[in-house]
Amino acid sequence: MTGIRLHAPAPGWAIDADVVVVGSGVAGLTAALRCTAAGLRTVVVTKARLDDGSTRWAQGGIAAALGEGDTPEQHLDDTLVAGAGLCDERAVRALVTEGPDAVRRLIATGADFDKTADGEIALTREGGHHRRRIAHAGGDATGAEISRALVEAIRDRGVRTIEHALVLDLLTDAEGRTAGVTLHVMGEGQHDGVGAVHAPAVVLATGGMGQVFSATTNPAVSTGDGVALALRAGAEVSDLEFVQFHPTVLFLGAGSEGQQPLVSEAVRGEGAHLVDADGVRFMVGQHELAELAPRDIVAKAITRRMLEQGTEQMYLDARHFGAEMWEQRFPTILAACRSHDIDPVTEPIPVAPAAHYASGGVRTDLRGRTTVPGLYACGEVACTGVHGANRLASNSLLEGLVFAERIAEEITAAAPRVPGAPVPHPAPVTLPLPVAGARTRLQRVMTAGAGVLRSEASLRTAAEALDALHSDAVAGGTDDTKAAEPGVESWETTNLLCVARVLVAAARRREETRGCHWREDRPDREDTDWRRHLVVRLTPERTLDVRTTDSFDFPPTLDAPREP
């Protein structure tokens, strides 16, 4: 344990549980439902409302070998190719073999997927897939439908939930095992202010960290809280340099910041073309799948074309779909475009890459266990080894589903354990709160220095700027700024600064281009030295310990043997 904590008041209230799940996306709610079904007292803690996580915003769908002629082995092959040599094949095999039945259980829970005329699940294609294996709902509202079904099931089963609650730190007992979490509940309700949930098992399902960049498809709640909590608790994180930038995000003009509307890869899956301002299809000839190449390849091609032509956007042309197809297949995207005075029925859609998904995260084994006993992680906050250096399209919802079920099985199978009493660290260190305005500065630093294009020079500049933000916080402010007060805004910014520093440190260490990590100064993939994982932990002195694994296999997370 590091003994590092957020600068926050002591808990003023506490409740007891067997399991506390932090997050309410597909991973968190699936874990909560399975633990509840096994008779465990389960509490779900979520930062906003139950349906406000990243799952709700997922458009394209969920990938699984459900179609005629498709097999888990083919799904595995596509996933391994997209992962650029860093996928854990055992984790991918678990994903693709357990995935189809996991989707069927999701349907049994109440999720309603689109059907063909003969009543079968309708399937589409997305980038990197050689088969139509993407199940979708509401045309392009898959995440919203999955979220609706799971939230309804949570409420029907009476699972205890705490909404509008930001998780702060992990509690541990005298033996260093998990004993629950502290959290801050925003606003009035059954609980208010800083409190605690005491439990021997904690499942992190907090989603991503897209808000570390100026423009992202992630919702405002995606501030890296789970990764930062895990680091403070002494857990290891891995592969945080692999941030996927979605190639086709609606371009709203230079300087647009915050959450940006996504234009799903499924639009290209149904036949839309990427073109430049002259109408030239620039992906043709660059990859066998053209517009349906893996996302890192498409994002790089778009960025290169923008640099060549001195522009900030390319275009997605789907005028040939016609109004009826747009209205029936992509109603959400159509409405988003029209709300910004763009009509995809009659004009190409301006697009540009934006931060979308963290392939790395809190390091786990195949049962979701982290390097801290009793702490589990699943979904985007976790690094299971499934995604490698670049996530295959629509594998994220499936990963959350499959590994949440595995975690619930692991927790249920473990011997019942009464949580030890939480004990304070003998010499706790609180992280200094960042100065006012630090979040915007941090986001712009990360976008400029650690975005789609990276180099040693850009990353060094980013690292120096992040160190300056940290130094300002330690000093309690500067002549023209002052340290923030404890609260949600400052705690989120502290988390963002933590994950940003880890991301930049890893990106500087990885001196090659691989997957969605693109180094201009190191343009080639180099397997001899870099087909390895980077593992990072936070030391008690608040410094980062970055090490490279001996091979592309992850070492075990705990003393128990890894699953074969």
GROMACS .gro file of C-alpha atoms in nm, residues 74-85 87 125-131 133-134 243-248 264-266 268-269 274 282-283 285-304 353 356 359 387-395 452 514-518 525:
model
   75
   74GLN     CA    1  -1.254  -1.598  -3.654
   75HIS     CA    2  -1.345  -1.336  -3.393
   76LEU     CA    3  -1.025  -1.422  -3.207
   77ASP     CA    4  -0.815  -1.379  -3.521
   78ASP     CA    5  -0.959  -1.033  -3.594
   79THR     CA    6  -0.905  -0.926  -3.233
   80LEU     CA    7  -0.542  -1.042  -3.231
   81VAL     CA    8  -0.467  -0.857  -3.556
   82ALA     CA    9  -0.616  -0.534  -3.422
   83GLY     CA   10  -0.420  -0.569  -3.096
   84ALA     CA   11  -0.087  -0.549  -3.282
   85GLY     CA   12   0.092  -0.828  -3.099
   87CYS     CA   13  -0.326  -0.915  -2.681
  125ARG     CA   14  -1.977  -0.498  -3.980
  126GLU     CA   15  -1.730  -0.254  -3.833
  127GLY     CA   16  -1.360  -0.182  -3.872
  128GLY     CA   17  -1.125  -0.477  -3.842
  129HIS     CA   18  -1.402  -0.740  -3.860
  130HIS     CA   19  -1.408  -0.979  -4.154
  131ARG     CA   20  -1.762  -1.090  -4.068
  133ARG     CA   21  -2.094  -0.986  -3.614
  134ILE     CA   22  -2.206  -0.658  -3.456
  243VAL     CA   23  -0.548   0.546  -2.608
  244GLN     CA   24  -0.773   0.486  -2.903
  245PHE     CA   25  -0.879   0.793  -3.098
  246HIS     CA   26  -1.203   0.727  -3.280
  247PRO     CA   27  -1.150   0.821  -3.645
  248THR     CA   28  -1.494   0.969  -3.714
  264SER     CA   29  -2.040   0.531  -3.537
  265GLU     CA   30  -1.811   0.299  -3.725
  266ALA     CA   31  -2.128   0.116  -3.825
  268ARG     CA   32  -1.882   0.290  -4.257
  269GLY     CA   33  -1.984  -0.070  -4.201
  274LEU     CA   34  -1.417   0.861  -4.618
  282PHE     CA   35  -0.809   0.827  -4.954
  283MET     CA   36  -0.843   0.492  -4.768
  285GLY     CA   37  -0.528   0.120  -5.146
  286GLN     CA   38  -0.402   0.188  -4.793
  287HIS     CA   39  -0.552  -0.128  -4.640
  288GLU     CA   40  -0.737  -0.434  -4.769
  289LEU     CA   41  -1.046  -0.326  -4.575
  290ALA     CA   42  -1.024   0.040  -4.686
  291GLU     CA   43  -1.260   0.242  -4.463
  292LEU     CA   44  -1.311  -0.067  -4.245
  293ALA     CA   45  -0.947  -0.102  -4.147
  294PRO     CA   46  -0.877  -0.111  -3.770
  295ARG     CA   47  -0.935   0.221  -3.600
  296ASP     CA   48  -0.571   0.311  -3.544
  297ILE     CA   49  -0.501   0.279  -3.916
  298VAL     CA   50  -0.802   0.491  -4.014
  299ALA     CA   51  -0.726   0.757  -3.752
  300LYS     CA   52  -0.367   0.782  -3.873
  301ALA     CA   53  -0.476   0.804  -4.238
  302ILE     CA   54  -0.722   1.084  -4.159
  303THR     CA   55  -0.459   1.273  -3.960
  304ARG     CA   56  -0.200   1.235  -4.236
  353PRO     CA   57  -1.036   1.190  -3.467
  356HIS     CA   58  -1.236   0.758  -2.743
  359SER     CA   59  -0.710   0.007  -2.407
  387HIS     CA   60  -0.736  -0.523  -2.641
  388GLY     CA   61  -0.358  -0.520  -2.667
  389ALA     CA   62  -0.235  -0.207  -2.841
  390ASN     CA   63  -0.565  -0.124  -3.009
  391ARG     CA   64  -0.922  -0.229  -2.933
  392LEU     CA   65  -1.119  -0.402  -3.206
  393ALA     CA   66  -1.446  -0.221  -3.273
  394SER     CA   67  -1.739  -0.320  -3.048
  395ASN     CA   68  -1.532  -0.554  -2.833
  452VAL     CA   69  -0.296   1.114  -3.213
  514ARG     CA   70   0.233   0.021  -3.228
  515GLY     CA   71  -0.145   0.010  -3.250
  516CYS     CA   72  -0.293   0.339  -3.142
  517HIS     CA   73   0.040   0.466  -3.002
  518TRP     CA   74   0.189   0.665  -3.291
  525ARG     CA   75   0.683  -0.131  -3.492
   0.00000   0.00000   0.00000
